[in-house]
Coordinates of C-alpha atoms in Angstrom, one line a residue:
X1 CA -87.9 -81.5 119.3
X2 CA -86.6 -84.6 118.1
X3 CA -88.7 -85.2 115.0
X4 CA -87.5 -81.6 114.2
X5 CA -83.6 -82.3 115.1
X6 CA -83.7 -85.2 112.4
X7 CA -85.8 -83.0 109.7
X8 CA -82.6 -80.0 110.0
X9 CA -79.4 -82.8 110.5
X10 CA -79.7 -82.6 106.9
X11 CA -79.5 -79.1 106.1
X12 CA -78.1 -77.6 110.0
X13 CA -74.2 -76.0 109.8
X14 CA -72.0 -78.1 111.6
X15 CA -70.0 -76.5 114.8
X16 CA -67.3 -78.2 116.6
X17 CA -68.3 -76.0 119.7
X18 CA -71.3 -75.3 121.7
X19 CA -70.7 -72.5 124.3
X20 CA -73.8 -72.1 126.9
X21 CA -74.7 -68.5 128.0
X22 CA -76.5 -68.6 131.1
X23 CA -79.1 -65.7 131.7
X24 CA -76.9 -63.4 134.0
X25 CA -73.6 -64.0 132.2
X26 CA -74.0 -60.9 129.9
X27 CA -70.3 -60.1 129.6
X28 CA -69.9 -59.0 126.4
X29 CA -66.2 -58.3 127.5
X30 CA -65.9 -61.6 128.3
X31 CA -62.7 -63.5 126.6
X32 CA -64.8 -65.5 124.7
X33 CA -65.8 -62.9 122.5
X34 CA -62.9 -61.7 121.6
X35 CA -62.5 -63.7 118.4
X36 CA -65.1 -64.9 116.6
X37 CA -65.3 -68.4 114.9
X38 CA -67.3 -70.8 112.3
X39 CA -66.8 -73.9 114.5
X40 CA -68.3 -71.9 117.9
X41 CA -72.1 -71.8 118.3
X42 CA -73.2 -69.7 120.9
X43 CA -76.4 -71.1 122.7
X44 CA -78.9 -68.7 125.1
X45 CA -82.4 -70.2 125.9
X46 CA -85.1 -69.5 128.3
X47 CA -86.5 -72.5 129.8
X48 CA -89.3 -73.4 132.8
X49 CA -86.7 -74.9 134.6
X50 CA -85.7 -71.1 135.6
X51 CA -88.4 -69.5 135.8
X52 CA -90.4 -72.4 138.0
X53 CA -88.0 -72.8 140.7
X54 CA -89.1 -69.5 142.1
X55 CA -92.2 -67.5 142.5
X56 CA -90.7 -64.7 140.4
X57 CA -91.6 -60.9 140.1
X58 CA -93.0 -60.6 136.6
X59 CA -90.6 -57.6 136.0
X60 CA -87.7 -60.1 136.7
X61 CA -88.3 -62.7 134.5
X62 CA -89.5 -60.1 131.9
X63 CA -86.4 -58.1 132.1
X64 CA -83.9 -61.4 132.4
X65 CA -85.7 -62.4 128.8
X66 CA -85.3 -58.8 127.4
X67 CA -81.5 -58.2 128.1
X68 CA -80.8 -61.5 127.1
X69 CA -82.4 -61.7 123.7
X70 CA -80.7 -58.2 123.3
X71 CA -77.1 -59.4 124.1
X72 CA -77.7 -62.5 121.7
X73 CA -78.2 -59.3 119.2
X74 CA -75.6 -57.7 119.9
X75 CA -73.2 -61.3 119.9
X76 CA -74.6 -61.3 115.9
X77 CA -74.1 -58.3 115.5
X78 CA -70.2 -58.7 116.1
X79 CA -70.2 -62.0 113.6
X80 CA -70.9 -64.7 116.2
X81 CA -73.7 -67.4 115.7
X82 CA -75.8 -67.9 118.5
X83 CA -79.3 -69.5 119.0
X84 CA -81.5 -68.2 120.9
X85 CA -84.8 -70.4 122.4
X86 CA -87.3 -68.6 122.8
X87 CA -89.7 -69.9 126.1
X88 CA -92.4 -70.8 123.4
X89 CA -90.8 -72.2 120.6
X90 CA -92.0 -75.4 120.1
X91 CA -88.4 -77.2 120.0
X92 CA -87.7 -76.0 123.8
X93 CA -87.3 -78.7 126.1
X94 CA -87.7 -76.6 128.7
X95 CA -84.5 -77.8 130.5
X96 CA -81.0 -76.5 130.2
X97 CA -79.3 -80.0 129.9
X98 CA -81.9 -81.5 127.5
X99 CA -81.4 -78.5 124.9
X100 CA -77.8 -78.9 125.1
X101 CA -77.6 -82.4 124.1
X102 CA -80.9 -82.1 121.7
X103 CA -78.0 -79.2 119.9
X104 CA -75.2 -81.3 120.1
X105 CA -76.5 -84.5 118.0
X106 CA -78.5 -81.5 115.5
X107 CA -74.9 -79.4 114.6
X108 CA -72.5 -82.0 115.2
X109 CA -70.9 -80.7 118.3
X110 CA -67.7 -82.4 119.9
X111 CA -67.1 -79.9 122.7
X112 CA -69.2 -78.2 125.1
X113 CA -68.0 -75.2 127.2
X114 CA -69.4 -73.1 129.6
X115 CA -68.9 -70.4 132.6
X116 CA -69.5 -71.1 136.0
X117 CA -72.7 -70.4 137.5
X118 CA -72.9 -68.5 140.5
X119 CA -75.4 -70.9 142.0
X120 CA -75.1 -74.2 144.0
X121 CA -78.1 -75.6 141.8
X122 CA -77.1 -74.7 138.6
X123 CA -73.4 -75.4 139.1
X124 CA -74.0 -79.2 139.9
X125 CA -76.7 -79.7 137.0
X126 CA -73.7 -79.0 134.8
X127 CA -71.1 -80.6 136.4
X128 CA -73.1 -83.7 136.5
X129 CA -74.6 -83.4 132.8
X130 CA -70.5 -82.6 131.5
X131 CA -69.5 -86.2 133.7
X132 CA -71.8 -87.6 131.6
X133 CA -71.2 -86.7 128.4
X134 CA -68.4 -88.8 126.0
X135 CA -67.2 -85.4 124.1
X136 CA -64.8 -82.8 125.6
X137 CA -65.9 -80.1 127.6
X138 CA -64.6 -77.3 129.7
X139 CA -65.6 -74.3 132.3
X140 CA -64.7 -71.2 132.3
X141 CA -64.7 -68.3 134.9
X142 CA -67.3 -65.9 134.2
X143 CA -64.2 -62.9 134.6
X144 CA -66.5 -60.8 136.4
X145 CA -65.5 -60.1 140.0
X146 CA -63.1 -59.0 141.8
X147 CA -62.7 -62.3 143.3
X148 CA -62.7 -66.1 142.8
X149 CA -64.9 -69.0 144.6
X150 CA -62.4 -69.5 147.2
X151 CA -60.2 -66.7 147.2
X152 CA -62.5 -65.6 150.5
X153 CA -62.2 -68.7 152.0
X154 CA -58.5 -68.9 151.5
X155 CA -58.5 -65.9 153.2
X156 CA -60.2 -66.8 156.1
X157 CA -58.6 -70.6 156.6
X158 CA -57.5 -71.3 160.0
X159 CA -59.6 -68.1 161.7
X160 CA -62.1 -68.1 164.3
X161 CA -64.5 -65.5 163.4
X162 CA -65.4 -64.2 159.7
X163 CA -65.6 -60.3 159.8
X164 CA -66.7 -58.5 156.6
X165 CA -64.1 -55.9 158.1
X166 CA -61.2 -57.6 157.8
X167 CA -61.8 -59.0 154.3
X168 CA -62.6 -55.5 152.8
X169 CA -59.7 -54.3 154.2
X170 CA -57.5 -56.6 152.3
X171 CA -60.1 -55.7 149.1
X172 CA -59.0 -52.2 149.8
X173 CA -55.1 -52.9 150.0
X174 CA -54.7 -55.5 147.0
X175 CA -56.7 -54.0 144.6
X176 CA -55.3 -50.4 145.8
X177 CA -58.6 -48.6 146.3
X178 CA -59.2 -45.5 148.5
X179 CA -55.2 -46.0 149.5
X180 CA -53.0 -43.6 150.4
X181 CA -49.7 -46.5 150.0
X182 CA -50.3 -48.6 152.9
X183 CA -53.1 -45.9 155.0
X184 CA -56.6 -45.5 154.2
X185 CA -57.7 -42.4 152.3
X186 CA -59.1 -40.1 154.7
X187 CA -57.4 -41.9 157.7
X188 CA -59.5 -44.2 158.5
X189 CA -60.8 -47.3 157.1
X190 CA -65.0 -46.5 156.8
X191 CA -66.8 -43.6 157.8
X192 CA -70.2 -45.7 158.5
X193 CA -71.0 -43.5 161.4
X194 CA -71.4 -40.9 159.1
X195 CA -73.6 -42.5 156.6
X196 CA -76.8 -42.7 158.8
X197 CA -79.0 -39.8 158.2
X198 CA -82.6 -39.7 158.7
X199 CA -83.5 -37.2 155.2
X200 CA -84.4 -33.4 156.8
X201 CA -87.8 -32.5 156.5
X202 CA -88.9 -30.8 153.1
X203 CA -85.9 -32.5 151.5
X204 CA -86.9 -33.9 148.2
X205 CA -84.4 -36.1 146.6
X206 CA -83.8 -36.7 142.4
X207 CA -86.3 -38.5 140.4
X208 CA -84.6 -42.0 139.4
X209 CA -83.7 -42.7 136.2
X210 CA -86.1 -44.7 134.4
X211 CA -85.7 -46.5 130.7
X212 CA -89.1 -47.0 128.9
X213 CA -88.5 -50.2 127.8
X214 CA -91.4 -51.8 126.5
X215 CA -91.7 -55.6 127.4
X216 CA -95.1 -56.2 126.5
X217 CA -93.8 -59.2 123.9
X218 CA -92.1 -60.8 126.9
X219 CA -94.8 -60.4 129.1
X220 CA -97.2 -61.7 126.6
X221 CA -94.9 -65.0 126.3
X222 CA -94.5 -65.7 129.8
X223 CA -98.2 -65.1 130.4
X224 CA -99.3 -67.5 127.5
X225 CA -96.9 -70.7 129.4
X226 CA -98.6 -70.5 132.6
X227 CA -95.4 -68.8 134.5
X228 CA -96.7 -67.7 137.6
X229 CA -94.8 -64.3 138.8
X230 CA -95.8 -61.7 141.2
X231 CA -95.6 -57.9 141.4
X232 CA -96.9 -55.8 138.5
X233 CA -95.6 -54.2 135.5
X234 CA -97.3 -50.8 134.5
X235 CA -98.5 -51.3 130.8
X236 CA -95.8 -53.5 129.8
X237 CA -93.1 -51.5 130.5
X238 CA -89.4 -51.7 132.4
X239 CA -87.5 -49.1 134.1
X240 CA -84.8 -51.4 134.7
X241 CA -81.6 -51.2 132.0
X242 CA -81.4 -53.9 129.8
X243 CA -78.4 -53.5 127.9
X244 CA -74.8 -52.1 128.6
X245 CA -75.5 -48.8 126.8
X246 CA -78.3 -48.4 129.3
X247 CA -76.6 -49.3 132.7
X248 CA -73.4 -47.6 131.6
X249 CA -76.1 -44.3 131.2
X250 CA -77.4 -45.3 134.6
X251 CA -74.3 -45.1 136.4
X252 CA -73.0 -42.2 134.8
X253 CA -76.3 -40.4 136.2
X254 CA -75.6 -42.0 139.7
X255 CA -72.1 -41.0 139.6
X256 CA -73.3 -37.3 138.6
X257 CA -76.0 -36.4 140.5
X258 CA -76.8 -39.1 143.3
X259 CA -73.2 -40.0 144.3
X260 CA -72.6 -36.5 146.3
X261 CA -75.5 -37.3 148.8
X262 CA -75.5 -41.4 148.6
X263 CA -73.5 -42.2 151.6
X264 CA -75.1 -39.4 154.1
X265 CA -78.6 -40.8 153.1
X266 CA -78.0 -44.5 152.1
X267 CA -80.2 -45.9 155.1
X268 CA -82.5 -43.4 155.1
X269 CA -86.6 -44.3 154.3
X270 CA -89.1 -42.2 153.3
X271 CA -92.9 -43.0 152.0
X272 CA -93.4 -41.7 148.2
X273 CA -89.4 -42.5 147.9
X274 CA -88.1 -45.2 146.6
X275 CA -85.1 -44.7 144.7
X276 CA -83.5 -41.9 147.0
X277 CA -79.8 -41.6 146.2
X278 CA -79.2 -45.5 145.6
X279 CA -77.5 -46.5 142.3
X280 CA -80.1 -49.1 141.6
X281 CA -77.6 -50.9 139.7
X282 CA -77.8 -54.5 141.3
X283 CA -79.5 -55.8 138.3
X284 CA -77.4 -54.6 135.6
X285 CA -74.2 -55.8 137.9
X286 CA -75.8 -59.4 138.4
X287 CA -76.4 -59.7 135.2
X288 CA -72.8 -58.8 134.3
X289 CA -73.9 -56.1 131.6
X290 CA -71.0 -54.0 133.3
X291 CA -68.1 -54.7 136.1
X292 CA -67.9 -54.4 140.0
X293 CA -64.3 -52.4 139.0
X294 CA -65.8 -50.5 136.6
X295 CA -68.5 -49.3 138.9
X296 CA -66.0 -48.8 141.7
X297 CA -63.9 -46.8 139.1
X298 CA -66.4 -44.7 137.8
X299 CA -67.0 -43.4 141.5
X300 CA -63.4 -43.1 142.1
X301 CA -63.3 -40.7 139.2
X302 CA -66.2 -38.5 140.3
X303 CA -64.8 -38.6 143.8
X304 CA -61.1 -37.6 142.4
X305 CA -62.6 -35.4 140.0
X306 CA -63.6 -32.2 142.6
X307 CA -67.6 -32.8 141.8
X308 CA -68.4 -32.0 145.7
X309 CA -68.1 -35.5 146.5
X310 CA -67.1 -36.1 149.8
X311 CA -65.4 -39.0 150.9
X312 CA -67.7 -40.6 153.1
X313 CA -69.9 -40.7 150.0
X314 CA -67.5 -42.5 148.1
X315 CA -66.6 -44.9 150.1
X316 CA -69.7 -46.1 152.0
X317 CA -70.5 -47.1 148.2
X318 CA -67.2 -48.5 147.7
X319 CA -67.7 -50.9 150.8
X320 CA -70.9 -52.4 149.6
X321 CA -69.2 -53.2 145.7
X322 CA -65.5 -54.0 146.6
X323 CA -66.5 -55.1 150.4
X324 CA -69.9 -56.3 150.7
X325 CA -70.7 -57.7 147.5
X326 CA -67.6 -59.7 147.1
X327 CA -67.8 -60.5 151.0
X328 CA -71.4 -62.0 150.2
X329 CA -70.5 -63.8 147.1
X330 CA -67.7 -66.1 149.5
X331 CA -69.9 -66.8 152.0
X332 CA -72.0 -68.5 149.3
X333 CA -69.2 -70.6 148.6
X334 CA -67.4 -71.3 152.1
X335 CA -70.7 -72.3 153.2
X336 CA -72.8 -74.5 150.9
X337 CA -74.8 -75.8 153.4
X338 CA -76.5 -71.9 154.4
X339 CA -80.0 -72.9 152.9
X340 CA -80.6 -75.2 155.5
X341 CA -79.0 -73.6 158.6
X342 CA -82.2 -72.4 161.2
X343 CA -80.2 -71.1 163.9
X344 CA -83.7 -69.9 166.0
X345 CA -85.7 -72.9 164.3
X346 CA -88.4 -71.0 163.2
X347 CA -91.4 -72.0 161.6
X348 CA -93.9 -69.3 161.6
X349 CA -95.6 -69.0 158.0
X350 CA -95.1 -66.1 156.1
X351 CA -97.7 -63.4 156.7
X352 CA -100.5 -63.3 153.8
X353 CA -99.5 -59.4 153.7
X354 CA -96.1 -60.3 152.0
X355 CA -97.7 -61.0 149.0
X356 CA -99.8 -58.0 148.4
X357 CA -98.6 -55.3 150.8
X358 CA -102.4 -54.9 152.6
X359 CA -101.2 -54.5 156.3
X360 CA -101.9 -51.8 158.4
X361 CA -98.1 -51.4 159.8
X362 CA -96.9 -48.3 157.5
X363 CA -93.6 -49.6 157.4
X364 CA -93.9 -53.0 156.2
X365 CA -97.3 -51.7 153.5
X366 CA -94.5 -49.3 152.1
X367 CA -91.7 -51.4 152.0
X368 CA -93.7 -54.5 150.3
X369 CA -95.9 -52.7 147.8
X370 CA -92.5 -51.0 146.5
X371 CA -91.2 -54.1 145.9
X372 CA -94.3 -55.8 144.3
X373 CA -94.2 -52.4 142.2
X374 CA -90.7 -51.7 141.3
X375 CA -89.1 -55.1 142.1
X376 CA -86.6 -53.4 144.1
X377 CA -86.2 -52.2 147.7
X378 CA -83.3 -50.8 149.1
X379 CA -80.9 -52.3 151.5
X380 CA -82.0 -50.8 154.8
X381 CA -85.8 -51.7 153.9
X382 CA -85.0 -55.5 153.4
X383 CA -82.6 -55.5 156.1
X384 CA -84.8 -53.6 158.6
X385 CA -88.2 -53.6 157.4
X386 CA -89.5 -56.8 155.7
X387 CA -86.6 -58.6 156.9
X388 CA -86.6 -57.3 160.2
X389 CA -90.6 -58.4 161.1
X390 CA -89.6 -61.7 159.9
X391 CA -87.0 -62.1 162.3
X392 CA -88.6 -61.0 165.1
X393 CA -92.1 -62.7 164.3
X394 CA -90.0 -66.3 164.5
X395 CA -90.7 -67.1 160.7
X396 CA -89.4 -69.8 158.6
X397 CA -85.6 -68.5 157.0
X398 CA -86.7 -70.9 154.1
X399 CA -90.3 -68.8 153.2
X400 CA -88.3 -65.7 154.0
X401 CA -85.6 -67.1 151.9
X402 CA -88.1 -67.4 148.8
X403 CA -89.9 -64.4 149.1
X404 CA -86.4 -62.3 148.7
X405 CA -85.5 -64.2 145.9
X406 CA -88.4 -64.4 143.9
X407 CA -89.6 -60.4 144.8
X408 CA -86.7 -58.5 143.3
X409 CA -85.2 -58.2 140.5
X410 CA -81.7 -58.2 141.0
X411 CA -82.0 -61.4 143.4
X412 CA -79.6 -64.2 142.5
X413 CA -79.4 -66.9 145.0
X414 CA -75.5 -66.5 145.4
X415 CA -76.4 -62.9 147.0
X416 CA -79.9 -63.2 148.0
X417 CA -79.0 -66.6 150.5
X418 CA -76.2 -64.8 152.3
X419 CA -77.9 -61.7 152.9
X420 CA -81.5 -63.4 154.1
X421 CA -81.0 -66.0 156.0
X422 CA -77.4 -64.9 156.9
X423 CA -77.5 -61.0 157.7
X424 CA -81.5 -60.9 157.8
X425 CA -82.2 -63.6 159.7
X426 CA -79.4 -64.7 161.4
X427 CA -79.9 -68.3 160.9
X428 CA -76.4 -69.3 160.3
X429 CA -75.7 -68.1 164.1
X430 CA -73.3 -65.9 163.3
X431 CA -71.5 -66.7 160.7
X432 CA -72.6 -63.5 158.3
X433 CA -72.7 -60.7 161.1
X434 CA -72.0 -61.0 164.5
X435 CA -75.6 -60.0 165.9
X436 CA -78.9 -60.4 165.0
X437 CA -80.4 -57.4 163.0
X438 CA -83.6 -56.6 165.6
X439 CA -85.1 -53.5 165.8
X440 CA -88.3 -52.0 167.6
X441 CA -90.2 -49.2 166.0
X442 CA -87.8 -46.7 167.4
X443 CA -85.7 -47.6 164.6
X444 CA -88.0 -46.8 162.0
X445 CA -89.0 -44.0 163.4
X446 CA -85.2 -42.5 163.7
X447 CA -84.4 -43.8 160.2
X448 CA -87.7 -43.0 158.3
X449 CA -91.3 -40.9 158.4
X450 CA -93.5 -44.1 158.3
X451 CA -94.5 -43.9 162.0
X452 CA -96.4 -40.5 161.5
X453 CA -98.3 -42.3 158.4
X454 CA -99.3 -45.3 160.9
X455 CA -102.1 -46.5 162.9
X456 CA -100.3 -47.4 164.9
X457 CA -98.7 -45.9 167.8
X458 CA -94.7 -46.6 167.5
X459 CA -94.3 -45.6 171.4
X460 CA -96.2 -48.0 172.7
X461 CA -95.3 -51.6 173.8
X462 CA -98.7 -53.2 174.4
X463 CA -102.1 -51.7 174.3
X464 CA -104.7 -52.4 170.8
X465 CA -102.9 -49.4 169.2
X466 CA -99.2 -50.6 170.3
X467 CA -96.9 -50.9 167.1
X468 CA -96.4 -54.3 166.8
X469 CA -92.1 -54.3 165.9
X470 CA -92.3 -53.4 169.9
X471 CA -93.9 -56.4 171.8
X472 CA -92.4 -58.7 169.0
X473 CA -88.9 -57.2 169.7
X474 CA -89.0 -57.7 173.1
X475 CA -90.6 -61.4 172.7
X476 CA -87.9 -62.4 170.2
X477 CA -85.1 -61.5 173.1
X478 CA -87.4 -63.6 175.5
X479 CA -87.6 -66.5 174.0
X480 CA -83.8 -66.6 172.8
X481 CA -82.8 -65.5 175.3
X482 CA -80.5 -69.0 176.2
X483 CA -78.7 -69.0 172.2
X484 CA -78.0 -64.7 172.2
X485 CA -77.4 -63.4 176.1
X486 CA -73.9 -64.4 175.9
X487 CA -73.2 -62.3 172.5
X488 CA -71.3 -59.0 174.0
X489 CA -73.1 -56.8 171.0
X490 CA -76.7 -57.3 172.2
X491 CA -76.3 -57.6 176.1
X492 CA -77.6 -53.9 176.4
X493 CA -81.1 -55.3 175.3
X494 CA -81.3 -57.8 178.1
X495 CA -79.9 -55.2 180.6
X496 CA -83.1 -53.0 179.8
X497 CA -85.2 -56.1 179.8
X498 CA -84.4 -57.0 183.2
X499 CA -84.6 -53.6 183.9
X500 CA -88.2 -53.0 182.9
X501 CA -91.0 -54.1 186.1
X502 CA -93.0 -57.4 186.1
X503 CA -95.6 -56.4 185.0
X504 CA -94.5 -54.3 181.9
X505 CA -92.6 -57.9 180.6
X506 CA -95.5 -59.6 181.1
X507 CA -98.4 -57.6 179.0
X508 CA -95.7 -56.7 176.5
X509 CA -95.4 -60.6 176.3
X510 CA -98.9 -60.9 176.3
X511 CA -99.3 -58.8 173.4
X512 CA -97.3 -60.3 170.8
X513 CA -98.7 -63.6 171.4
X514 CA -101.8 -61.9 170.5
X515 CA -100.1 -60.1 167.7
X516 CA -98.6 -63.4 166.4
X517 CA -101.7 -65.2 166.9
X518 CA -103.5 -62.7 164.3
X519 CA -100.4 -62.3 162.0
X520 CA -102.4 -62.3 158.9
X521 CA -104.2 -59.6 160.1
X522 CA -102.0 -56.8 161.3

């Protein structure tokens, strides 16, 4: 690239600015773009230093490249210059920092702005590379959500205990959502309890919404650098939406016909389903093609509207945009040191099966060929599915921690982190949720139809044909037994352990040492 720097010095318009746009800051309502200017040079690039940090799905990393090379049209469309690197032109250094300053000495530049990541890694590579450089430079906030780095923290300075509860409740009151002046619409403050219905039998939920986006050239590129991704991609092409137009059609069709049902069925499971009533709109909101309040105010309008929306609906998917998402996003910040917190210390490797879905546990063969399919899973199946054998087979928060954030497409590492090893796995002791999410099979049977699809037999703790979420829930109390005992949400799991006869602990003990012993084989 430098041979080729010197060759256009000659001919290359000069630019007093460089302005990086990283890969999931898609705002086009951002205030940059409000006015446009000769001396601003807008710079997008795709480089191995993203895609290699990760073992990414190959939809992912297709559909990043594909809504960012159609923003950087749409930027020139509306009179800005911006270059875009491509991952195999020959110029690309292949590092975020290295193009920068390979663009700066090529157009002249004497200032260097960009917005804040939303990731630990990237946000000290640029704060170190801008202490380094001798021209001016400046951040700016992405002006995306509802909430800045700290505000959370700030919020929570000089408390004990961090409850999602209480911050969502101040969400709720400052930005004036579901409020009635100072009292909660509908009287109280979530209707969760309502919001956990198995689907009835025979009931067939709405196809998703699909885009045919064809990303065979992307696909092609990433292919021909050696990027190794997982998952499949059905002949090249994307459902996911890779421009505003397209997420703005997606959640007008959540908000229509998914909306009225969402809340009632949102931890629901059922094999053959894997949209169900979710908004699937995680990507298109990490990538900031539209707005947390825009989303929230769409659903508001439906909701306030008379379309047969009940408020349950409305506001269990209120709590995880304005609530849980936010709630997620400050955790990330208040606690930087959450990627190496192992509250268990487990080091179990990650079961073989998590890579291509061949186990014989319905649940978990469901749950992970979606996601190696669709690059997507829903909350409940990542909460109490893939993440829930994980933390009741004692594996490694880091492995789990990689799989979740290189599986699924809307997996950023400032919401992926929190809700792994935080709410998943529970390696941060507490700080994320107050208990540990563990669940035997009766869960999944009361929450899905994967046990009757099984071979094995979800009522059994021990025995060839015992499902295996039962000895390994039981173990996972066992052995912790001196780090949770004393946590007043969970003691009714030791009361029916000490409950249960000699002999019952010890073969259901016995079995998932066996089970854990063949892991890779269940």
């Amino acid at each position: 690239m430098q041979q080729e720097m010197r060759e256009q010095q000659k001919t290359a318009k000069r630019y007093r600015t460089l302005r990086l746009i990283l890969g999931d800051q898609l705002n086009g309502a951002h205030s940059w773009f409000a006015n446009r200017s000769d001396d601003v040079l807008y710079v997008m690039m795709e480089v191995r230093s993203e895609t290699d940090y990760a073992w990414h799905h190959i939809q992912k990393v297709c559909a990043f490249f594909a809504a960012m090379e159609r923003f950087a049209v749409r930027l020139r469309h509306d009179g800005h210059d911006v270059l875009y690197l491509t991952l195999d032109n020959p110029g690309n250094e292949q590092s975020i920092t290295r193009n920068c300053s390979v663009l700066m000495q090529r157009y002249g530049i004497s200032r260097f702005e960009y917005q804040l990541p939303d990731e630990h890694r990237v946000d000290q590579l640029l704060r170190d590379y801008c202490e380094s450089l001798d021209i001016e430079w400046q951040a700016f906030d992405t002006e995306h959500f509802y909430t800045a780095r700290d505000e959370m923290g700030n919020f929570f300075r000089g408390t004990k205990t961090i409850l999602m509860e209480n911050f969502y409740r101040h969400m709720r009151k400052k930005h004036h959502v579901l409020m009635e002046g100072d009292i909660p619409a509908g009287g109280v403050w979530n209707f969760d309890t309502e919001n956990r219905k198995k689907l009835p039998r025979g009931h067939r939920p709405l196809p998703p919404l699909l885009f045919s986006n064809d990303l065979t050239v992307q696909k092609e590129r990433i292919e021909a650098a050696g990027v190794k991704t997982i998952g499949t991609m059905d002949r090249g092409y994307c459902g996911w939406p890779l421009d505003r137009q397209q997420a703005l059609e997606l959640l007008s069709h959540f908000a229509d016909n998914c909306l009225p049902l969402f809340g009632t069925f949102q931890d629901a499971m059922q094999a053959g389903e894997w949209s169900l009533y979710h908004s699937r709109l995680s990507f298109s909101l990490n990538t900031k093609m539209i707005s947390p309040q825009e989303v929230v105010d769409k659903a508001l309008s439906a909701w306030e509207n008379g379309n047969g929306i009940a408020i349950n609906q409305v506001e269990g998917f209120v709590r995880q945009i304005l609530g849980w998402r936010e709630y997620m996003r400050g955790l990330y910040w208040m606690v930087p040191e959450l990627n190496t917190l192992n509250f268990f210390g487990n080091t179990r490797k990650l079961p073989n099966w998590y890579w291509s879905g061949e186990t014989k546990m319905n649940c978990l063969r469901q749950s992970v060929k979606q996601s190696l399919e669709y690059a997507y899973a829903h909350h409940i199946q990542r909460l109490m599915v893939t993440g829930n054998f994980a933390l009741i087979a004692g594996i490694n928060p880091g492995e789990v921690d990689a799989w979740y954030l290189g599986i699924y497409a809307d997996a950023l590492e400032w919401v992926e982190l929190p809700n792994t090893r935080g709410m998943s796995q529970f390696a941060d002791g507490g700080i994320t949720g107050s208990k540990p999410y563990a669940a035997s099979a009766n869960y999944i049977d009361k929450m899905s139809d994967y046990c009757k699809g099984c071979q094995y037999n979800n009522n059994l703790r021990h025995g060839a044909s015992s499902c295996p979420l039962n000895s390994l829930y039981w173990n996972f109390f066992d052995r912790n037994r001196t780090k949770l005992e004393g946590n007043p949400r969970i003691g009714m799991a030791y009361r029916i352990w000490d409950r249960m006869e000699p002999a019952e602990k010890e073969a259901t003990l016995r079995q998932a040492a066996v089970y854990l012993a063949m892991i890779d084989q269940l």
